[in-house]
Amino acid sequence: MPLTLRADAELRGLLQALPMRSDIEALLSKLEATHRKEITLVRKDVKLLSDQMGSGQPLNVRMNLSSLYGSTIASSIVCQAVCKISLTRFLICRDLLILQHLLLRMGDVVFAGPSHLLQTQQELIPRTSQMLLSYYVIRWGSQCLASVIPVDTLESNLQHLSVLELSDSPAFTPGSRYISGPQTIVELFFQDVARKRLSQIFARSSAAQTHTPLNWPQLITDIITYLLQHLWPGNPGFLFPECLMRSCQYTQLQEYVRLLQPWCQVNVGSCHFMMGQCYLVMGEGHKALECFCQAASEVEKEDFLEKLIHVEEGDTPSTARLQYYNRVLRLLEDMGLPELVIQLATLAITEAADDLTSQAALRTRIFKHYLDLGHNHQAYESMTQIPDHGRQQDCLRQLVVVLCERSQLQDLVEFPYVNLHNEVVSIIESRARAVDLMTHNYYELLYAFHIYRHNYRKAGTVMFEYGMRLGREVRTLRGLQKQVNSYLACLGCLRLIRPEYAWIVQPASGAVYERPGSSPKRTHDGECPPAPRSSQIEILELKDLKKEYILAQTRLTLAQHDSSTAAIAGSASAEEMMALLVQAGLFDTAISLCQTFNLSLVPVCIKLQNGGETAQAEAWQWLSANQLSSVVTTKETSATDEAWRLLTYYLEKYESQNNLYHRCVINKLLSHGVPLPSWLTNSYKVVDSAELLRMYLKYDLLDEAADLVLQYVDAILGKGHQYFGIELPLSAVSPLVWLPYSSVDHLLQALEENSNNQHNRDLLDKLKAKLDDYFHQLEASTANLQAIQRS
């Protein structure tokens, strides 16, 4: 029996079960008269509409009935009829409920016995209340306006709901129509869902009246009854809320569920699910999750939830709930809510206590979302709890790659990796040998991994392998810098080990690394070649590694001196590097390399001042490899002149703190009795004339020292002050200047001690006279300064 007919019969049964039947029947007759009047008006409207369409025409030439009732006018008529019918029945139930409570208050005065009183209190009043609330909900839906939703919002909503796989449901059949004005949610439901399921009513009508016109009043009554059945809150079909969800009417759907939840005991789990979907769309994810979890207890008990999970025969309740959780998890993932996915997946694990496959899938999902959120420690813990070894390996590989891309290497190194140590090392090694050396830093990561665990030999082996590959594959200045650093790190690791264990194993030339997971090599016949009988290995001790480091350092020095040689120096041997360094003029580096590798070292003694033609010829060969580009090799110039020019170039190019290079050169020349060239003394007087005076005195060069002091005093007094780096000569307003009195006193004392020489006496007199002029000028400047300060 249809739900609305059953409700009518139940309503009449309630009325007949009460005493004072004559009064109740009078009230019922009055209400039904009003009801019949409203139905008559609706039928007249439908009859008028059918007459306008030409009801005398054969059925096969008339407009399709489903199209007819799909129009705006027909939809409005049907839904208004539903609204008026629900209002009438609501009023009947309201008055009946009031009457029942009045009779209940009167008690034994109106009831024949205690049984009638108990029946009214426990059975009739709850039934009447439920019917009253049901008609109220239908009337509310008939008056509640639907929201106007943009097309792109509707499409986005359908895309999110597609993970529920409800496309076969009638409520999810896409419809396209033009709405000229506002409509209620009942009209929306009739247009989108109910109207498309009226074919059975039409078929019955045409079968009963094959050669006669359709009975339009009866037809509209059947349609209204059919629509009321689907709107009835106790209908297990649940198409009306589904339609609201598909049409993105979440505000109305939330209010609809709120009206049902306090009293309706049908579709309880489905209502919780709908409320969760409403919360989800409105951004209240935690409330949505709570509703979804409440709905899980009703799985396999309601039609809507069964469609949601596709339960098959033989499935246990736990399996059904797992399917439900998986569907909701997909929905939450599609909405971009990883925190809620983690919470629900954690809850779902309790349902999969005996299903290791489901546990592995859920824990993998938890790991993935923890990793996406950047919660690395929680992701690691989830990965270690995955029961499936294959999934665990995949997650571990993903953890390594993602943390490397995010440069979160500290977490990656410090994880304990219980029972996963070898797997981690294998993953990082395979990645290090498969990717570009200059783009990724997997070797450095593996080095830090071993260092953190105090496995210094493996750390040194990793860095040595890194340096070897850099030398072969990255022959650039940056590659050489990294190679030097890697060899230095390798040396540091081995120095932390006891000397007897400070060695590593290096694959010999021609050996290749066997990458995990790589396909085996085959011959032209397709057969696998036999495995080598013995692998060639080479033991490298600390002294061998130090040689490799020094060789790499010399390569870097040469490349920094001339970047064009980086490609050649990247794989050059010690003998080849010696030639390259000499050719580049890096003699100190070349000598150090020869001493390290015990190469032949032929000292070259250049005595350009006293050498003959042979020495001059050898000097030109030396200069040809180290000289300036503008060297002039003519008869007017000599090798000595070009050597001085080269020295000038070096001193000008390589500046040092406190002019250390100038002082070293002057000291070396004076120790060999070589007179200083004028350009060297002039350049050093500007920066440190006092030091020059001290070096003259050190080597007993009294004439040069006296001449320097005379020039320096003249510079202070204003004659040639720019040649000594003095900004302004001595005056009351000039910056402070000073005279190296100690060195001057030593010079005066030396001249006095050697005063038996007339030349020395003349120098002594000149110095004293010059110093007297200096002190006289100093006193005058001091007096002027004091006068200025007093004024």
PDB file of C-alpha atoms in Angstrom, residues 16-266:
ATOM      1  CA  GLN A  16     -12.191   5.721  15.155  1.00  0.00           C
ATOM      2  CA  ALA A  17     -10.222   4.507  18.182  1.00  0.00           C
ATOM      3  CA  LEU A  18     -11.194   7.515  20.280  1.00  0.00           C
ATOM      4  CA  PRO A  19     -14.434   7.932  22.305  1.00  0.00           C
ATOM      5  CA  MET A  20     -16.901  10.685  21.501  1.00  0.00           C
ATOM      6  CA  ARG A  21     -16.869   9.461  17.958  1.00  0.00           C
ATOM      7  CA  SER A  22     -19.704  11.715  16.780  1.00  0.00           C
ATOM      8  CA  ASP A  23     -17.770  14.882  17.687  1.00  0.00           C
ATOM      9  CA  ILE A  24     -14.578  13.637  16.119  1.00  0.00           C
ATOM     10  CA  GLU A  25     -16.379  12.543  12.948  1.00  0.00           C
ATOM     11  CA  ALA A  26     -17.940  15.990  12.705  1.00  0.00           C
ATOM     12  CA  LEU A  27     -14.502  17.567  12.961  1.00  0.00           C
ATOM     13  CA  LEU A  28     -13.090  15.111  10.455  1.00  0.00           C
ATOM     14  CA  SER A  29     -15.937  15.765   8.015  1.00  0.00           C
ATOM     15  CA  LYS A  30     -15.286  19.487   8.211  1.00  0.00           C
ATOM     16  CA  LEU A  31     -11.558  19.025   7.555  1.00  0.00           C
ATOM     17  CA  GLU A  32     -12.151  16.578   4.726  1.00  0.00           C
ATOM     18  CA  ALA A  33     -14.655  18.951   3.141  1.00  0.00           C
ATOM     19  CA  THR A  34     -11.976  21.601   3.076  1.00  0.00           C
ATOM     20  CA  HIS A  35      -9.551  19.061   1.666  1.00  0.00           C
ATOM     21  CA  ARG A  36     -12.018  18.040  -1.096  1.00  0.00           C
ATOM     22  CA  LYS A  37     -12.563  21.676  -2.017  1.00  0.00           C
ATOM     23  CA  GLU A  38      -8.814  22.222  -2.475  1.00  0.00           C
ATOM     24  CA  ILE A  39      -8.469  19.058  -4.535  1.00  0.00           C
ATOM     25  CA  THR A  40     -11.391  20.149  -6.719  1.00  0.00           C
ATOM     26  CA  LEU A  41      -9.695  23.462  -7.447  1.00  0.00           C
ATOM     27  CA  VAL A  42      -6.474  21.683  -8.410  1.00  0.00           C
ATOM     28  CA  ARG A  43      -8.378  19.288 -10.693  1.00  0.00           C
ATOM     29  CA  LYS A  44     -10.138  22.213 -12.421  1.00  0.00           C
ATOM     30  CA  ASP A  45      -6.749  23.806 -13.152  1.00  0.00           C
ATOM     31  CA  VAL A  46      -5.418  20.567 -14.620  1.00  0.00           C
ATOM     32  CA  LYS A  47      -8.628  20.014 -16.641  1.00  0.00           C
ATOM     33  CA  LEU A  48      -8.331  23.490 -18.088  1.00  0.00           C
ATOM     34  CA  LEU A  49      -4.723  22.841 -19.024  1.00  0.00           C
ATOM     35  CA  SER A  50      -5.607  19.526 -20.734  1.00  0.00           C
ATOM     36  CA  ASP A  51      -8.475  21.131 -22.674  1.00  0.00           C
ATOM     37  CA  GLN A  52      -6.099  23.744 -24.012  1.00  0.00           C
ATOM     38  CA  MET A  53      -3.859  20.954 -25.317  1.00  0.00           C
ATOM     39  CA  GLY A  54      -6.609  19.320 -27.326  1.00  0.00           C
ATOM     40  CA  SER A  55      -7.721  16.338 -25.303  1.00  0.00           C
ATOM     41  CA  GLY A  56      -9.846  15.136 -28.210  1.00  0.00           C
ATOM     42  CA  GLN A  57      -6.713  14.292 -30.196  1.00  0.00           C
ATOM     43  CA  PRO A  58      -5.372  10.738 -30.206  1.00  0.00           C
ATOM     44  CA  LEU A  59      -2.825   9.931 -27.543  1.00  0.00           C
ATOM     45  CA  ASN A  60      -0.036   9.266 -30.023  1.00  0.00           C
ATOM     46  CA  VAL A  61      -0.196  12.796 -31.417  1.00  0.00           C
ATOM     47  CA  ARG A  62      -0.434  14.581 -28.080  1.00  0.00           C
ATOM     48  CA  MET A  63       2.562  15.946 -26.245  1.00  0.00           C
ATOM     49  CA  ASN A  64       4.443  13.385 -24.244  1.00  0.00           C
ATOM     50  CA  LEU A  65       2.993  13.328 -20.757  1.00  0.00           C
ATOM     51  CA  SER A  66       6.385  13.447 -19.078  1.00  0.00           C
ATOM     52  CA  SER A  67       7.198  16.547 -21.094  1.00  0.00           C
ATOM     53  CA  LEU A  68       3.829  18.028 -20.146  1.00  0.00           C
ATOM     54  CA  TYR A  69       4.395  17.680 -16.440  1.00  0.00           C
ATOM     55  CA  GLY A  70       7.931  18.859 -16.899  1.00  0.00           C
ATOM     56  CA  SER A  71       6.786  22.358 -17.748  1.00  0.00           C
ATOM     57  CA  THR A  72       6.936  25.160 -15.232  1.00  0.00           C
ATOM     58  CA  ILE A  73       3.139  25.521 -15.012  1.00  0.00           C
ATOM     59  CA  ALA A  74       2.479  21.809 -14.520  1.00  0.00           C
ATOM     60  CA  SER A  75       5.255  21.525 -11.977  1.00  0.00           C
ATOM     61  CA  SER A  76       3.871  24.496 -10.062  1.00  0.00           C
ATOM     62  CA  ILE A  77       0.342  23.016 -10.068  1.00  0.00           C
ATOM     63  CA  VAL A  78       1.501  19.612  -8.811  1.00  0.00           C
ATOM     64  CA  CYS A  79       3.675  21.076  -6.069  1.00  0.00           C
ATOM     65  CA  GLN A  80       0.988  23.532  -4.953  1.00  0.00           C
ATOM     66  CA  ALA A  81      -1.400  20.614  -4.665  1.00  0.00           C
ATOM     67  CA  VAL A  82       1.165  18.803  -2.513  1.00  0.00           C
ATOM     68  CA  CYS A  83       1.554  21.889  -0.361  1.00  0.00           C
ATOM     69  CA  LYS A  84      -2.205  22.302   0.174  1.00  0.00           C
ATOM     70  CA  ILE A  85      -2.769  18.605   0.829  1.00  0.00           C
ATOM     71  CA  SER A  86       0.084  18.495   3.346  1.00  0.00           C
ATOM     72  CA  LEU A  87      -1.257  21.649   5.010  1.00  0.00           C
ATOM     73  CA  THR A  88      -4.761  20.177   5.283  1.00  0.00           C
ATOM     74  CA  ARG A  89      -3.526  16.914   6.732  1.00  0.00           C
ATOM     75  CA  PHE A  90      -1.198  18.781   9.042  1.00  0.00           C
ATOM     76  CA  LEU A  91      -4.143  20.750  10.414  1.00  0.00           C
ATOM     77  CA  ILE A  92      -6.162  17.558  10.837  1.00  0.00           C
ATOM     78  CA  CYS A  93      -3.340  15.911  12.753  1.00  0.00           C
ATOM     79  CA  ARG A  94      -2.809  19.029  14.829  1.00  0.00           C
ATOM     80  CA  ASP A  95      -6.465  19.192  15.879  1.00  0.00           C
ATOM     81  CA  LEU A  96      -6.532  15.464  16.449  1.00  0.00           C
ATOM     82  CA  LEU A  97      -3.461  15.648  18.669  1.00  0.00           C
ATOM     83  CA  ILE A  98      -4.991  18.474  20.660  1.00  0.00           C
ATOM     84  CA  LEU A  99      -8.181  16.454  21.061  1.00  0.00           C
ATOM     85  CA  GLN A 100      -6.245  13.404  22.219  1.00  0.00           C
ATOM     86  CA  HIS A 101      -4.442  15.408  24.878  1.00  0.00           C
ATOM     87  CA  LEU A 102      -7.720  16.956  26.059  1.00  0.00           C
ATOM     88  CA  LEU A 103      -9.301  13.555  26.337  1.00  0.00           C
ATOM     89  CA  LEU A 104      -6.225  12.285  28.134  1.00  0.00           C
ATOM     90  CA  ARG A 105      -6.579  15.037  30.716  1.00  0.00           C
ATOM     91  CA  MET A 106     -10.211  14.185  31.298  1.00  0.00           C
ATOM     92  CA  GLY A 107      -9.217  10.586  32.046  1.00  0.00           C
ATOM     93  CA  ASP A 108     -11.930   8.150  33.246  1.00  0.00           C
ATOM     94  CA  VAL A 109     -14.709  10.597  32.466  1.00  0.00           C
ATOM     95  CA  VAL A 110     -14.438   9.945  28.730  1.00  0.00           C
ATOM     96  CA  PHE A 111     -12.653   6.578  28.553  1.00  0.00           C
ATOM     97  CA  ALA A 112     -14.553   3.332  28.978  1.00  0.00           C
ATOM     98  CA  GLY A 113     -11.701   1.716  30.878  1.00  0.00           C
ATOM     99  CA  PRO A 114      -7.992   1.871  31.730  1.00  0.00           C
ATOM    100  CA  SER A 115      -7.074   0.000  28.521  1.00  0.00           C
ATOM    101  CA  HIS A 116      -8.403   2.805  26.310  1.00  0.00           C
ATOM    102  CA  LEU A 117      -6.490   5.380  28.343  1.00  0.00           C
ATOM    103  CA  LEU A 118      -3.260   3.388  28.102  1.00  0.00           C
ATOM    104  CA  GLN A 119      -3.756   2.813  24.364  1.00  0.00           C
ATOM    105  CA  THR A 120      -4.231   6.516  23.763  1.00  0.00           C
ATOM    106  CA  GLN A 121      -1.174   7.427  25.801  1.00  0.00           C
ATOM    107  CA  GLN A 122       1.282   4.835  24.447  1.00  0.00           C
ATOM    108  CA  GLU A 123       0.093   4.242  20.879  1.00  0.00           C
ATOM    109  CA  LEU A 124      -2.311   6.799  19.463  1.00  0.00           C
ATOM    110  CA  ILE A 125      -0.577   9.999  20.573  1.00  0.00           C
ATOM    111  CA  PRO A 126       2.921   8.937  19.312  1.00  0.00           C
ATOM    112  CA  ARG A 127       1.427   7.886  15.964  1.00  0.00           C
ATOM    113  CA  THR A 128      -0.446  11.150  15.624  1.00  0.00           C
ATOM    114  CA  SER A 129       2.649  13.157  16.564  1.00  0.00           C
ATOM    115  CA  GLN A 130       4.755  11.371  13.971  1.00  0.00           C
ATOM    116  CA  MET A 131       2.192  11.998  11.248  1.00  0.00           C
ATOM    117  CA  LEU A 132       1.931  15.642  12.310  1.00  0.00           C
ATOM    118  CA  LEU A 133       5.699  16.087  12.026  1.00  0.00           C
ATOM    119  CA  SER A 134       5.826  14.274   8.684  1.00  0.00           C
ATOM    120  CA  TYR A 135       3.228  16.553   7.098  1.00  0.00           C
ATOM    121  CA  TYR A 136       4.954  19.562   8.613  1.00  0.00           C
ATOM    122  CA  VAL A 137       8.227  18.590   6.921  1.00  0.00           C
ATOM    123  CA  ILE A 138       6.450  18.119   3.571  1.00  0.00           C
ATOM    124  CA  ARG A 139       4.713  21.486   3.926  1.00  0.00           C
ATOM    125  CA  TRP A 140       8.029  23.118   4.822  1.00  0.00           C
ATOM    126  CA  GLY A 141       9.659  21.658   1.719  1.00  0.00           C
ATOM    127  CA  SER A 142       6.745  22.878  -0.415  1.00  0.00           C
ATOM    128  CA  GLN A 143       7.328  26.436   0.790  1.00  0.00           C
ATOM    129  CA  CYS A 144      11.148  26.513   1.052  1.00  0.00           C
ATOM    130  CA  LEU A 145      12.749  28.222  -1.941  1.00  0.00           C
ATOM    131  CA  ALA A 146      15.689  26.651  -3.708  1.00  0.00           C
ATOM    132  CA  SER A 147      18.922  28.623  -3.994  1.00  0.00           C
ATOM    133  CA  VAL A 148      20.184  29.718  -7.414  1.00  0.00           C
ATOM    134  CA  ILE A 149      23.517  27.925  -7.914  1.00  0.00           C
ATOM    135  CA  PRO A 150      26.025  28.907 -10.636  1.00  0.00           C
ATOM    136  CA  VAL A 151      26.790  26.286 -13.248  1.00  0.00           C
ATOM    137  CA  ASP A 152      30.472  26.020 -12.346  1.00  0.00           C
ATOM    138  CA  THR A 153      29.574  25.441  -8.691  1.00  0.00           C
ATOM    139  CA  LEU A 154      27.178  22.670  -9.698  1.00  0.00           C
ATOM    140  CA  GLU A 155      29.833  21.026 -11.855  1.00  0.00           C
ATOM    141  CA  SER A 156      32.399  21.250  -9.051  1.00  0.00           C
ATOM    142  CA  ASN A 157      29.886  19.735  -6.625  1.00  0.00           C
ATOM    143  CA  LEU A 158      29.147  16.834  -8.975  1.00  0.00           C
ATOM    144  CA  GLN A 159      32.852  16.254  -9.461  1.00  0.00           C
ATOM    145  CA  HIS A 160      33.380  15.959  -5.717  1.00  0.00           C
ATOM    146  CA  LEU A 161      30.383  13.655  -5.359  1.00  0.00           C
ATOM    147  CA  SER A 162      31.559  11.450  -8.215  1.00  0.00           C
ATOM    148  CA  VAL A 163      33.793   9.557  -5.782  1.00  0.00           C
ATOM    149  CA  LEU A 164      30.605   8.279  -4.089  1.00  0.00           C
ATOM    150  CA  GLU A 165      29.745   6.421  -7.325  1.00  0.00           C
ATOM    151  CA  LEU A 166      26.042   7.264  -7.082  1.00  0.00           C
ATOM    152  CA  SER A 167      25.697   8.042 -10.789  1.00  0.00           C
ATOM    153  CA  ASP A 168      23.269   5.154 -11.225  1.00  0.00           C
ATOM    154  CA  SER A 169      20.917   6.690  -8.661  1.00  0.00           C
ATOM    155  CA  PRO A 170      17.898   8.550 -10.094  1.00  0.00           C
ATOM    156  CA  ALA A 171      18.727  11.528  -7.926  1.00  0.00           C
ATOM    157  CA  PHE A 172      22.085  11.826  -9.710  1.00  0.00           C
ATOM    158  CA  THR A 173      20.746  11.841 -13.254  1.00  0.00           C
ATOM    159  CA  PRO A 174      21.859  15.131 -14.800  1.00  0.00           C
ATOM    160  CA  GLY A 175      19.077  17.361 -16.008  1.00  0.00           C
ATOM    161  CA  SER A 176      19.134  20.439 -18.197  1.00  0.00           C
ATOM    162  CA  ARG A 177      16.299  22.916 -18.074  1.00  0.00           C
ATOM    163  CA  TYR A 178      15.702  26.621 -18.018  1.00  0.00           C
ATOM    164  CA  ILE A 179      14.189  28.084 -14.856  1.00  0.00           C
ATOM    165  CA  SER A 180      12.334  31.351 -15.499  1.00  0.00           C
ATOM    166  CA  GLY A 181      11.743  32.196 -11.830  1.00  0.00           C
ATOM    167  CA  PRO A 182      12.180  31.052  -8.235  1.00  0.00           C
ATOM    168  CA  GLN A 183      11.082  27.558  -7.304  1.00  0.00           C
ATOM    169  CA  THR A 184      10.752  25.518  -4.159  1.00  0.00           C
ATOM    170  CA  ILE A 185      12.879  22.516  -3.335  1.00  0.00           C
ATOM    171  CA  VAL A 186       9.849  20.249  -3.889  1.00  0.00           C
ATOM    172  CA  GLU A 187       9.490  21.668  -7.406  1.00  0.00           C
ATOM    173  CA  LEU A 188      13.210  21.110  -7.906  1.00  0.00           C
ATOM    174  CA  PHE A 189      12.830  17.494  -6.791  1.00  0.00           C
ATOM    175  CA  PHE A 190       9.795  16.959  -9.024  1.00  0.00           C
ATOM    176  CA  GLN A 191      11.543  18.390 -12.082  1.00  0.00           C
ATOM    177  CA  ASP A 192      14.837  16.552 -11.586  1.00  0.00           C
ATOM    178  CA  VAL A 193      13.772  13.189 -10.141  1.00  0.00           C
ATOM    179  CA  ALA A 194      10.092  12.406  -9.582  1.00  0.00           C
ATOM    180  CA  ARG A 195       8.845  13.494 -13.023  1.00  0.00           C
ATOM    181  CA  LYS A 196      11.264  11.137 -14.743  1.00  0.00           C
ATOM    182  CA  ARG A 197       9.807   8.170 -12.856  1.00  0.00           C
ATOM    183  CA  LEU A 198       6.128   8.692 -13.795  1.00  0.00           C
ATOM    184  CA  SER A 199       6.217   6.275 -16.707  1.00  0.00           C
ATOM    185  CA  GLN A 200       4.615   3.520 -14.644  1.00  0.00           C
ATOM    186  CA  ILE A 201       1.593   5.716 -13.858  1.00  0.00           C
ATOM    187  CA  PHE A 202       1.231   6.700 -17.504  1.00  0.00           C
ATOM    188  CA  ALA A 203       1.546   3.092 -18.588  1.00  0.00           C
ATOM    189  CA  ARG A 204      -1.248   2.014 -16.267  1.00  0.00           C
ATOM    190  CA  SER A 205      -3.456   4.835 -17.431  1.00  0.00           C
ATOM    191  CA  SER A 206      -2.989   4.039 -21.119  1.00  0.00           C
ATOM    192  CA  ALA A 207      -3.537   0.335 -20.547  1.00  0.00           C
ATOM    193  CA  ALA A 208      -6.855   0.937 -18.775  1.00  0.00           C
ATOM    194  CA  GLN A 209      -8.086   3.512 -21.273  1.00  0.00           C
ATOM    195  CA  THR A 210      -6.745   2.392 -24.593  1.00  0.00           C
ATOM    196  CA  HIS A 211      -9.442   3.954 -26.769  1.00  0.00           C
ATOM    197  CA  THR A 212     -10.777   6.621 -24.458  1.00  0.00           C
ATOM    198  CA  PRO A 213      -9.308   9.953 -23.390  1.00  0.00           C
ATOM    199  CA  LEU A 214      -7.161  10.014 -20.295  1.00  0.00           C
ATOM    200  CA  ASN A 215      -8.863  10.647 -16.980  1.00  0.00           C
ATOM    201  CA  TRP A 216      -6.911  13.801 -16.169  1.00  0.00           C
ATOM    202  CA  PRO A 217      -8.354  14.354 -12.673  1.00  0.00           C
ATOM    203  CA  GLN A 218      -7.478  10.799 -11.665  1.00  0.00           C
ATOM    204  CA  LEU A 219      -4.074  11.099 -13.322  1.00  0.00           C
ATOM    205  CA  ILE A 220      -3.134  14.245 -11.414  1.00  0.00           C
ATOM    206  CA  THR A 221      -4.313  12.593  -8.201  1.00  0.00           C
ATOM    207  CA  ASP A 222      -2.028   9.621  -8.864  1.00  0.00           C
ATOM    208  CA  ILE A 223       0.890  11.935  -9.606  1.00  0.00           C
ATOM    209  CA  ILE A 224       0.373  13.922  -6.414  1.00  0.00           C
ATOM    210  CA  THR A 225       0.094  10.711  -4.425  1.00  0.00           C
ATOM    211  CA  TYR A 226       3.262   9.412  -6.066  1.00  0.00           C
ATOM    212  CA  LEU A 227       5.142  12.636  -5.242  1.00  0.00           C
ATOM    213  CA  LEU A 228       3.922  12.553  -1.640  1.00  0.00           C
ATOM    214  CA  GLN A 229       5.229   9.012  -1.283  1.00  0.00           C
ATOM    215  CA  HIS A 230       8.767  10.146  -2.223  1.00  0.00           C
ATOM    216  CA  LEU A 231       8.526  13.188   0.027  1.00  0.00           C
ATOM    217  CA  TRP A 232       7.339  11.136   2.985  1.00  0.00           C
ATOM    218  CA  PRO A 233      10.108  11.184   5.670  1.00  0.00           C
ATOM    219  CA  GLY A 234       9.647   7.476   6.375  1.00  0.00           C
ATOM    220  CA  ASN A 235      10.356   6.475   2.757  1.00  0.00           C
ATOM    221  CA  PRO A 236      13.505   4.294   2.746  1.00  0.00           C
ATOM    222  CA  GLY A 237      14.281   5.404  -0.847  1.00  0.00           C
ATOM    223  CA  PHE A 238      15.855   8.677   0.374  1.00  0.00           C
ATOM    224  CA  LEU A 239      15.667  10.262  -3.095  1.00  0.00           C
ATOM    225  CA  PHE A 240      14.617  13.708  -1.907  1.00  0.00           C
ATOM    226  CA  PRO A 241      17.779  14.375   0.197  1.00  0.00           C
ATOM    227  CA  GLU A 242      19.917  12.907  -2.589  1.00  0.00           C
ATOM    228  CA  CYS A 243      18.412  15.375  -5.031  1.00  0.00           C
ATOM    229  CA  LEU A 244      19.130  18.284  -2.685  1.00  0.00           C
ATOM    230  CA  MET A 245      22.731  17.124  -2.307  1.00  0.00           C
ATOM    231  CA  ARG A 246      23.224  16.835  -6.060  1.00  0.00           C
ATOM    232  CA  SER A 247      21.638  20.232  -6.673  1.00  0.00           C
ATOM    233  CA  CYS A 248      23.980  21.866  -4.144  1.00  0.00           C
ATOM    234  CA  GLN A 249      21.081  22.906  -1.878  1.00  0.00           C
ATOM    235  CA  TYR A 250      23.117  22.306   1.254  1.00  0.00           C
ATOM    236  CA  THR A 251      21.508  24.962   3.416  1.00  0.00           C
ATOM    237  CA  GLN A 252      18.056  23.509   2.738  1.00  0.00           C
ATOM    238  CA  LEU A 253      19.349  19.959   3.146  1.00  0.00           C
ATOM    239  CA  GLN A 254      20.853  20.808   6.521  1.00  0.00           C
ATOM    240  CA  GLU A 255      17.560  22.258   7.720  1.00  0.00           C
ATOM    241  CA  TYR A 256      15.655  19.237   6.347  1.00  0.00           C
ATOM    242  CA  VAL A 257      17.859  16.805   8.286  1.00  0.00           C
ATOM    243  CA  ARG A 258      17.608  18.974  11.389  1.00  0.00           C
ATOM    244  CA  LEU A 259      13.813  18.702  11.229  1.00  0.00           C
ATOM    245  CA  LEU A 260      13.948  14.905  10.920  1.00  0.00           C
ATOM    246  CA  GLN A 261      16.658  13.947  13.413  1.00  0.00           C
ATOM    247  CA  PRO A 262      14.737  14.439  16.722  1.00  0.00           C
ATOM    248  CA  TRP A 263      11.918  12.037  15.869  1.00  0.00           C
ATOM    249  CA  CYS A 264      12.402  10.132  12.587  1.00  0.00           C
ATOM    250  CA  GLN A 265      13.769   6.617  13.093  1.00  0.00           C
ATOM    251  CA  VAL A 266      14.060   5.807   9.382  1.00  0.00           C
TER     252      VAL A 266
END
